[in-house]
Coordinates of C-alpha atoms and ligand atoms in Angstrom, one line a residue:
M1 CA 19.1 -19.5 14.4
R2 CA 19.7 -17.2 11.4
I3 CA 16.6 -15.5 10.1
V4 CA 17.1 -13.8 6.7
I5 CA 14.5 -11.2 5.7
I6 CA 14.4 -10.2 2.0
G7 CA 13.1 -6.6 1.9
A8 CA 13.3 -3.5 4.1
G9 CA 9.9 -2.1 3.7
P10 CA 7.2 -2.0 6.4
A11 CA 6.7 -5.8 6.3
G12 CA 10.4 -6.6 6.7
V13 CA 10.8 -4.0 9.5
S14 CA 7.8 -5.4 11.3
V15 CA 9.1 -9.0 11.1
A16 CA 12.5 -7.9 12.4
E17 CA 11.1 -5.9 15.3
T18 CA 8.7 -8.7 16.3
V19 CA 11.4 -11.3 16.3
R20 CA 13.8 -9.2 18.3
K21 CA 11.1 -8.4 20.9
H22 CA 10.7 -12.1 21.6
D23 CA 14.1 -13.5 20.8
P24 CA 17.2 -11.5 21.9
Q25 CA 19.5 -14.2 20.5
A26 CA 18.3 -14.8 16.9
E27 CA 20.7 -13.7 14.2
L28 CA 18.8 -11.3 12.0
V29 CA 19.9 -10.4 8.4
M30 CA 17.9 -8.0 6.3
L31 CA 18.6 -7.4 2.6
S32 CA 17.3 -4.6 0.4
A33 CA 17.8 -4.1 -3.3
E34 CA 17.6 -0.4 -2.8
P35 CA 20.5 1.8 -1.6
Y36 CA 18.6 3.3 1.4
P37 CA 17.9 2.6 5.0
P38 CA 14.5 1.0 5.6
Y39 CA 11.8 3.5 4.5
S40 CA 8.0 3.9 4.5
P41 CA 6.6 4.6 1.0
P42 CA 3.5 6.4 2.2
A43 CA 5.7 9.1 3.8
M44 CA 7.7 9.8 0.6
I45 CA 5.3 12.6 -0.5
D46 CA 6.0 14.6 2.7
H47 CA 9.7 14.0 2.2
F48 CA 9.7 15.5 -1.3
V49 CA 7.4 18.4 -0.5
N50 CA 9.0 19.6 2.7
G51 CA 12.2 17.6 3.2
S52 CA 10.7 15.7 6.1
A53 CA 12.7 12.6 7.0
S54 CA 9.6 10.8 8.3
H55 CA 9.8 8.2 5.5
L56 CA 12.8 6.9 7.5
W57 CA 10.4 6.1 10.3
R58 CA 13.1 4.5 12.3
D59 CA 16.4 6.1 13.6
P60 CA 19.3 5.9 11.2
D61 CA 21.0 3.5 13.6
W62 CA 17.9 1.2 13.9
P63 CA 19.8 -1.9 12.6
V64 CA 22.4 -1.4 15.4
Q65 CA 19.7 -0.7 18.0
I66 CA 17.9 -4.0 17.3
G67 CA 20.9 -6.0 16.5
L68 CA 20.4 -6.7 12.8
A69 CA 22.9 -7.0 10.0
Y70 CA 21.5 -4.7 7.3
R71 CA 22.7 -4.9 3.7
S72 CA 21.4 -2.4 1.3
G73 CA 21.9 -2.4 -2.5
V74 CA 21.9 -6.2 -2.5
E75 CA 19.4 -7.9 -4.8
V76 CA 18.4 -11.5 -4.2
T77 CA 18.1 -13.3 -7.5
A78 CA 17.2 -16.8 -6.4
I79 CA 15.8 -18.9 -3.5
E80 CA 17.0 -22.5 -3.1
P81 CA 14.8 -24.1 -0.5
D82 CA 16.4 -27.5 -0.7
A83 CA 19.8 -26.1 0.2
Q84 CA 18.3 -23.5 2.6
R85 CA 20.1 -20.7 1.0
I86 CA 19.5 -17.7 -1.3
R87 CA 21.6 -16.4 -4.1
L88 CA 22.6 -12.7 -4.5
R89 CA 23.1 -10.8 -7.8
D90 CA 26.9 -11.2 -7.6
G91 CA 26.3 -15.0 -7.5
S92 CA 27.3 -15.4 -3.8
P93 CA 25.1 -17.7 -1.6
L94 CA 23.7 -16.8 1.8
A95 CA 22.4 -19.6 4.1
Y96 CA 19.4 -19.3 6.3
D97 CA 17.6 -21.3 9.0
R98 CA 14.4 -19.3 8.4
L99 CA 13.6 -17.0 5.5
V100 CA 11.0 -14.3 5.1
I101 CA 10.1 -13.0 1.7
A102 CA 9.0 -9.4 2.1
T103 CA 9.9 -8.1 -1.4
G104 CA 6.8 -5.9 -1.8
S105 CA 5.5 -4.8 -5.1
R106 CA 6.5 -2.8 -8.2
L107 CA 4.8 -0.9 -11.0
Y108 CA 2.5 -2.9 -13.2
A109 CA 2.0 -1.2 -16.5
P110 CA 0.4 -3.4 -19.1
L111 CA 0.6 -0.8 -21.8
E112 CA 2.4 -0.7 -25.1
G113 CA 5.6 1.3 -24.9
A114 CA 5.7 1.1 -21.1
D115 CA 9.4 -0.1 -21.2
L116 CA 10.6 3.0 -23.1
P117 CA 13.2 5.1 -21.3
G118 CA 11.8 8.3 -19.9
I119 CA 8.7 6.8 -18.2
Y120 CA 8.6 7.4 -14.5
N121 CA 6.8 5.9 -11.6
F122 CA 6.6 6.5 -7.9
K123 CA 6.6 2.9 -6.6
S124 CA 9.9 3.1 -4.8
L125 CA 12.2 5.7 -3.4
S126 CA 14.7 5.1 -6.2
A127 CA 12.1 5.6 -8.8
A128 CA 10.6 8.7 -7.1
E129 CA 14.1 10.3 -6.6
A130 CA 14.7 10.1 -10.4
L131 CA 11.4 11.8 -11.1
I132 CA 11.6 14.5 -8.5
Q133 CA 15.2 15.3 -9.2
R134 CA 14.3 16.1 -12.8
V135 CA 11.5 18.4 -11.6
K136 CA 13.7 20.1 -9.1
R137 CA 16.5 20.6 -11.7
G138 CA 13.9 22.6 -13.7
E139 CA 13.8 20.1 -16.6
A140 CA 10.1 19.3 -16.4
H141 CA 7.1 21.7 -16.4
T142 CA 4.4 19.4 -17.7
A143 CA 3.3 15.9 -16.8
V144 CA 0.9 13.3 -18.0
I145 CA 0.0 10.7 -15.4
V146 CA -1.7 7.5 -16.6
G147 CA -3.9 6.2 -13.8
A148 CA -5.8 7.9 -11.0
G149 CA -5.6 5.2 -8.3
F150 CA -4.3 6.5 -4.9
I151 CA -0.6 6.4 -5.9
G152 CA -1.4 8.3 -9.1
V153 CA -3.4 10.9 -7.2
E154 CA -0.6 11.3 -4.6
I155 CA 1.9 11.9 -7.4
A156 CA -0.4 14.4 -9.1
L157 CA -0.8 16.4 -5.9
L158 CA 2.9 16.3 -5.3
L159 CA 3.8 17.5 -8.8
R160 CA 1.2 20.3 -8.5
A161 CA 2.8 21.4 -5.2
L162 CA 6.1 21.5 -7.1
G163 CA 4.6 23.8 -9.8
V164 CA 4.2 21.2 -12.6
S165 CA 1.2 21.4 -14.9
V166 CA -0.5 18.0 -14.7
I167 CA -3.0 16.0 -16.9
Q168 CA -4.2 12.8 -15.2
I169 CA -5.9 10.2 -17.4
E170 CA -8.3 7.6 -15.9
M171 CA -10.1 5.0 -17.9
L172 CA -12.9 4.6 -15.3
D173 CA -15.6 7.1 -14.5
Q174 CA -14.2 8.0 -11.1
V175 CA -10.9 8.5 -9.3
M176 CA -9.5 5.9 -6.9
A177 CA -12.1 3.3 -7.9
N178 CA -10.6 0.5 -5.8
M179 CA -10.8 2.6 -2.7
L180 CA -13.6 5.1 -2.9
D181 CA -17.3 4.8 -3.6
A182 CA -18.7 7.0 -6.3
D183 CA -20.0 9.7 -3.9
T184 CA -16.8 10.0 -2.0
A185 CA -14.8 10.1 -5.2
I186 CA -16.7 13.2 -6.4
H187 CA -15.3 15.0 -3.4
A188 CA -11.8 13.8 -4.1
L189 CA -12.1 14.8 -7.7
A190 CA -13.3 18.3 -6.8
Q191 CA -10.2 18.8 -4.5
M192 CA -7.9 17.6 -7.3
Q193 CA -9.5 20.0 -9.8
A194 CA -9.3 22.9 -7.3
R195 CA -5.6 22.3 -7.2
G196 CA -5.5 22.7 -11.0
I197 CA -5.1 19.0 -11.9
D198 CA -6.7 18.4 -15.3
V199 CA -8.4 15.0 -14.6
R200 CA -9.8 13.2 -17.6
L201 CA -12.1 10.4 -16.6
N202 CA -13.4 7.8 -19.1
T203 CA -10.2 8.3 -21.0
R204 CA -8.1 5.2 -21.9
A205 CA -4.4 5.4 -22.7
S206 CA -3.4 2.9 -25.3
A207 CA 0.4 3.4 -25.5
F208 CA 3.4 5.4 -24.5
V209 CA 5.0 6.7 -27.7
G210 CA 8.4 8.0 -28.7
H211 CA 11.5 6.8 -30.5
E212 CA 14.5 6.5 -28.2
R213 CA 12.6 8.0 -25.3
A214 CA 9.0 8.3 -24.4
T215 CA 7.6 11.7 -25.5
G216 CA 3.8 11.2 -25.1
V217 CA 0.8 9.1 -24.4
R218 CA -1.5 7.9 -27.1
L219 CA -5.1 7.8 -26.1
A220 CA -7.6 5.2 -27.4
S221 CA -9.2 8.1 -29.3
G222 CA -5.9 8.4 -31.3
E223 CA -5.0 11.8 -29.7
I224 CA -1.5 12.1 -28.4
L225 CA -0.7 14.0 -25.3
D226 CA 3.0 15.2 -25.1
A227 CA 4.6 16.2 -21.8
D228 CA 8.0 16.7 -20.3
I229 CA 7.4 13.8 -17.9
L230 CA 5.3 10.7 -18.5
I231 CA 4.3 8.7 -15.5
A232 CA 2.8 5.2 -15.2
A233 CA 0.5 4.8 -12.2
T234 CA -1.4 1.9 -13.5
G235 CA -1.2 -0.5 -10.6
V236 CA 1.2 -2.7 -8.7
K237 CA 2.5 -6.2 -9.0
P238 CA 4.2 -8.4 -6.4
N239 CA 8.0 -8.7 -6.7
L240 CA 8.3 -12.4 -7.4
G241 CA 11.6 -12.4 -9.3
P242 CA 13.7 -14.4 -6.8
L243 CA 11.0 -17.1 -6.7
E244 CA 11.7 -18.4 -10.2
G245 CA 12.6 -22.0 -10.1
S246 CA 12.2 -22.2 -6.3
G247 CA 9.0 -24.2 -6.3
I248 CA 7.4 -21.7 -4.0
A249 CA 3.7 -21.6 -4.8
H250 CA 2.3 -18.3 -6.1
R251 CA -0.3 -16.9 -8.5
W252 CA -0.5 -13.1 -8.6
G253 CA 1.0 -13.1 -5.1
I254 CA 2.7 -15.7 -2.9
T255 CA 0.3 -18.4 -1.6
V256 CA 0.5 -18.7 2.2
D257 CA -1.4 -20.6 4.9
D258 CA -3.1 -19.0 7.9
H259 CA 0.3 -18.6 9.6
L260 CA 1.8 -16.9 6.6
R261 CA 4.0 -19.9 5.8
T262 CA 4.7 -20.7 2.1
N263 CA 4.7 -24.3 0.8
A264 CA 8.5 -24.4 1.3
P265 CA 9.8 -25.5 4.7
D266 CA 11.0 -22.6 6.9
I267 CA 10.0 -19.9 4.4
L268 CA 7.3 -17.3 5.3
A269 CA 6.1 -14.3 3.4
A270 CA 4.6 -10.9 4.4
G271 CA 3.4 -7.7 2.8
D272 CA 2.6 -6.6 -0.7
V273 CA 4.1 -9.8 -2.1
V274 CA 1.5 -12.0 -0.4
A275 CA -2.0 -13.0 -1.5
A276 CA -4.0 -13.4 1.7
P277 CA -7.7 -13.8 2.5
D278 CA -9.8 -10.7 3.2
R279 CA -10.9 -10.5 6.8
L280 CA -14.5 -9.7 5.9
T281 CA -15.1 -11.6 2.7
G282 CA -12.5 -14.4 2.8
E283 CA -11.6 -13.5 -0.8
T284 CA -7.9 -14.1 -1.4
Y285 CA -6.1 -11.1 -2.9
V286 CA -3.0 -8.9 -2.7
H287 CA -4.2 -5.8 -0.9
A288 CA -1.1 -3.6 -1.0
I289 CA -1.5 -1.2 1.9
F290 CA 0.8 -0.3 4.9
P291 CA -1.3 -1.7 7.8
N292 CA -1.6 -5.1 6.1
A293 CA 2.2 -5.2 5.6
M294 CA 2.8 -4.3 9.2
E295 CA 0.3 -6.8 10.6
Q296 CA 1.5 -9.6 8.3
G297 CA 5.1 -8.8 9.4
R298 CA 4.1 -9.0 13.0
V299 CA 2.3 -12.4 12.6
A300 CA 5.1 -13.8 10.5
G301 CA 7.6 -12.7 13.2
L302 CA 5.6 -14.3 16.0
N303 CA 5.4 -17.6 14.2
L304 CA 9.1 -17.5 13.5
V305 CA 9.9 -17.4 17.2
G306 CA 7.4 -20.2 17.9
I307 CA 4.5 -18.1 19.2
D308 CA 1.7 -19.8 17.2
T309 CA -0.3 -17.0 15.6
V310 CA -3.1 -17.1 13.1
Y311 CA -3.4 -14.3 10.6
A312 CA -6.9 -12.8 10.9
G313 CA -7.0 -11.6 7.3
A314 CA -6.3 -8.5 5.2
E315 CA -8.3 -5.3 5.6
R316 CA -9.2 -2.6 3.1
M317 CA -8.3 0.6 4.8
N318 CA -7.0 3.9 3.5
S319 CA -6.8 7.6 4.3
L320 CA -5.9 10.5 2.1
K321 CA -3.9 13.2 3.8
H322 CA -2.7 15.4 0.9
L323 CA -6.0 16.4 -0.7
G324 CA -6.6 19.2 1.7
L325 CA -9.8 17.4 2.9
P326 CA -9.5 14.4 5.1
I327 CA -10.9 11.2 3.5
M328 CA -11.0 7.8 5.0
A329 CA -12.2 4.6 3.4
V330 CA -12.5 1.4 5.3
G331 CA -13.9 -2.1 4.4
L332 CA -16.4 -2.7 1.7
K333 CA -18.1 -0.1 -0.4
E334 CA -21.3 -2.0 -0.9
G335 CA -23.9 -3.7 1.3
D336 CA -27.6 -4.4 1.5
E337 CA -28.2 -1.2 3.4
V338 CA -26.5 2.2 3.0
L339 CA -26.6 5.0 5.6
Q340 CA -25.5 8.4 4.4
T341 CA -25.5 12.0 5.6
R342 CA -24.2 15.2 4.1
R343 CA -23.6 18.3 6.1
N344 CA -21.4 21.4 5.5
G345 CA -19.6 19.8 2.7
H346 CA -18.9 16.7 4.8
L347 CA -20.1 13.3 3.8
R348 CA -20.5 10.1 5.9
T349 CA -21.5 6.8 4.3
I350 CA -21.9 3.5 6.1
Y351 CA -22.4 0.1 4.5
L352 CA -24.3 -2.6 6.3
Q353 CA -24.8 -6.2 5.3
D354 CA -27.3 -8.4 7.3
N355 CA -27.3 -5.6 10.0
R356 CA -23.5 -5.8 10.3
L357 CA -21.2 -2.9 9.5
V358 CA -19.0 -3.9 6.6
G359 CA -17.5 -0.6 5.5
F360 CA -17.6 3.2 5.8
Q361 CA -16.3 6.2 4.0
L362 CA -15.8 9.6 5.7
V363 CA -15.2 12.9 4.0
G364 CA -14.2 16.1 5.7
E365 CA -14.8 14.8 9.2
I366 CA -13.3 11.6 10.3
R367 CA -14.3 11.4 13.9
A368 CA -15.7 8.1 15.1
A369 CA -13.6 6.2 12.6
G370 CA -12.0 4.1 15.4
V371 CA -15.3 3.1 16.8
L372 CA -16.8 2.3 13.4
H373 CA -13.8 0.2 12.6
A374 CA -14.1 -1.7 15.9
L375 CA -17.7 -2.4 15.2
M376 CA -16.8 -3.7 11.7
I377 CA -14.1 -6.0 13.1
Q378 CA -16.3 -7.4 15.8
G379 CA -19.1 -8.2 13.3
Q380 CA -21.8 -7.4 15.8
D381 CA -25.5 -6.8 14.9
V382 CA -25.8 -3.0 14.9
R383 CA -29.6 -2.7 14.9
P384 CA -29.7 -1.0 18.3
L385 CA -27.2 1.6 17.1
K386 CA -28.4 2.4 13.6
S387 CA -29.8 5.8 14.4
R388 CA -26.5 6.9 15.9
L389 CA -23.9 5.4 13.6
L390 CA -23.7 8.5 11.3
D391 CA -23.1 10.9 14.2
P392 CA -19.5 12.1 14.3
N393 CA -19.7 12.0 18.1
F394 CA -20.8 8.4 18.1
G395 CA -19.1 6.4 20.8
Q396 CA -16.7 9.2 21.6
G397 CA -14.2 7.9 24.1
M398 CA -15.7 4.4 24.1
M399 CA -13.8 1.8 22.2
T400 CA -15.5 -1.4 23.3
W401 CA -18.8 -2.9 22.1
S402 CA -20.1 -3.3 25.7
A403 CA -19.5 0.5 26.3
I404 CA -21.2 1.4 23.0
A405 CA -24.2 -0.9 23.3
P406 CA -24.5 -2.1 26.9
G407 CA -26.5 -5.3 27.1
A408 CA -26.7 -5.8 23.3
Ligands
FAD501 C1 3.6 6.6 -3.2 C2 3.0 5.6 -2.3 C3 2.0 6.0 -1.4 C4 1.4 5.1 -0.5 N1 0.5 5.5 0.4 C5 -0.1 4.6 1.2 C6 -1.0 5.1 2.2 O1 -1.3 6.3 2.3 N2 -1.5 4.2 3.0 C7 -1.2 2.8 2.9 O2 -1.8 2.0 3.7 N3 -0.4 2.4 2.0 C8 0.2 3.2 1.1 N4 1.1 2.8 0.2 C9 1.4 1.3 0.1 C10 2.4 0.9 1.1 O3 3.5 1.7 0.9 C11 2.8 -0.6 0.8 O4 1.6 -1.4 1.0 C12 3.9 -1.1 1.7 O5 5.0 -0.3 1.5 C13 4.2 -2.6 1.5 O6 5.3 -2.9 2.3 P1 6.2 -4.1 1.9 O7 7.2 -4.2 3.0 O8 5.4 -5.3 1.7 O9 6.9 -3.7 0.5 P2 7.7 -2.5 0.1 O10 7.5 -1.3 0.9 O11 7.5 -2.4 -1.4 O12 9.2 -3.0 0.3 C14 9.8 -4.0 -0.4 C15 11.3 -4.2 -0.1 O13 11.8 -5.3 -0.8 C16 13.0 -5.0 -1.4 N5 13.2 -5.9 -2.5 C17 12.3 -6.1 -3.5 N6 12.9 -7.1 -4.3 C18 14.1 -7.5 -3.8 C19 15.1 -8.4 -4.1 N7 15.0 -9.2 -5.2 N8 16.2 -8.5 -3.4 C20 16.3 -7.7 -2.3 N9 15.4 -6.8 -1.9 C21 14.3 -6.7 -2.6 C22 12.9 -3.5 -1.8 O14 14.1 -2.9 -2.0 C23 12.1 -3.0 -0.5 O15 13.1 -2.8 0.5 C24 1.8 3.7 -0.7 C25 2.7 3.3 -1.6 C26 3.3 4.2 -2.4 C27 4.3 3.8 -3.5

């Protein structure tokens, strides 16, 4: 059986490793449009700051180790489910018995002038290389970043670490609004400002401007901010290019069932390209984070080898490593009851709904995150534990519900 995986990000790697673990015989082929070995985007920052190779979170000979034919720099342009084959950029066909679409996501910049040359992003290693090489060649000393979501914030921190003067524009009244609640975001903002990042909240960019190349950003106020480098960090969008004309159902992301199967026979999908239900709310969305990509890859891989596995749903979960202050945000950031404590510059906030833990945000001190997460996933009534939930030592060394709340 030939399994073809389109994409060499975390989702694709997870599919391949899961299949190989359970099926030593399957023929595995992985294609990536980029000219690199499989890499992990979250580790790109460390790579550019200190030369770490941790973004290549597998050995260079990983494809050989797991017995996979890896083809980099190969773009898939079409999927032809009726013929069970895909089509590559050079027009050549490649047949499959099973196909996994793990094409991830790319920059989404719904802004006038966003297609001008000279606008950078950090959504892929190829895009990031182009940006950082310019900085390292000494050609860029000032930057304007549009967007202060978590990717935008990571870029701002990286550029500051490389000595670039950074203005960051955010149309909302806080940074990382998808991920952080307002109180936690204040701590993140303070860290960014302490690094010298000029963050401008409540400031809307209306266009990138320039003639042959982008030279500035025009704000809704009419003011134009010029800079050596202009960066769009305005969001991400699933890579659906090869789906055109395939009949594979999608809206914002690919539509899948609870086994991550698409509507086309023998085609599954995993990672940032998929719209999947949220584990807590059931709401279907694309939640583009590493743990969801890895878990979806695992579930798709199991189903490919005939181990019937239901996907439990996507999670909201993120941690910020480069701020100089650990921050972790998990689950929802609202509920019918909020528990909060502030101590020594640390902040812990827990969200409950109907006496069940539905989310938490930890600033400065992230102990007990594992136990809080376990409680959230189990969906247990936490009334007997409420007085202890905010304690960083809560449940230390105990990971099971019965150990935390015996008899509950
Ligand atoms: C700078 C940055 C920092 C991040 N930090 C975090 C973090 O701290 N925590 C976290 O949880 N998440 C983080 N993320 C998000 C995380 O990286 C993604 O959720 C994850 O990479 C998704 O994995 P994926 O395999 O679905 O897609 P991707 O990693 O996007 O990989 C997609 C793959 O598909 C290939 N591809 C696309 N189209 C084609 C085509 N037509 N033909 C062939 N190949 C194709 C690409 O070349 C690539 O190999 C970060 C992302 C970025 C960009």
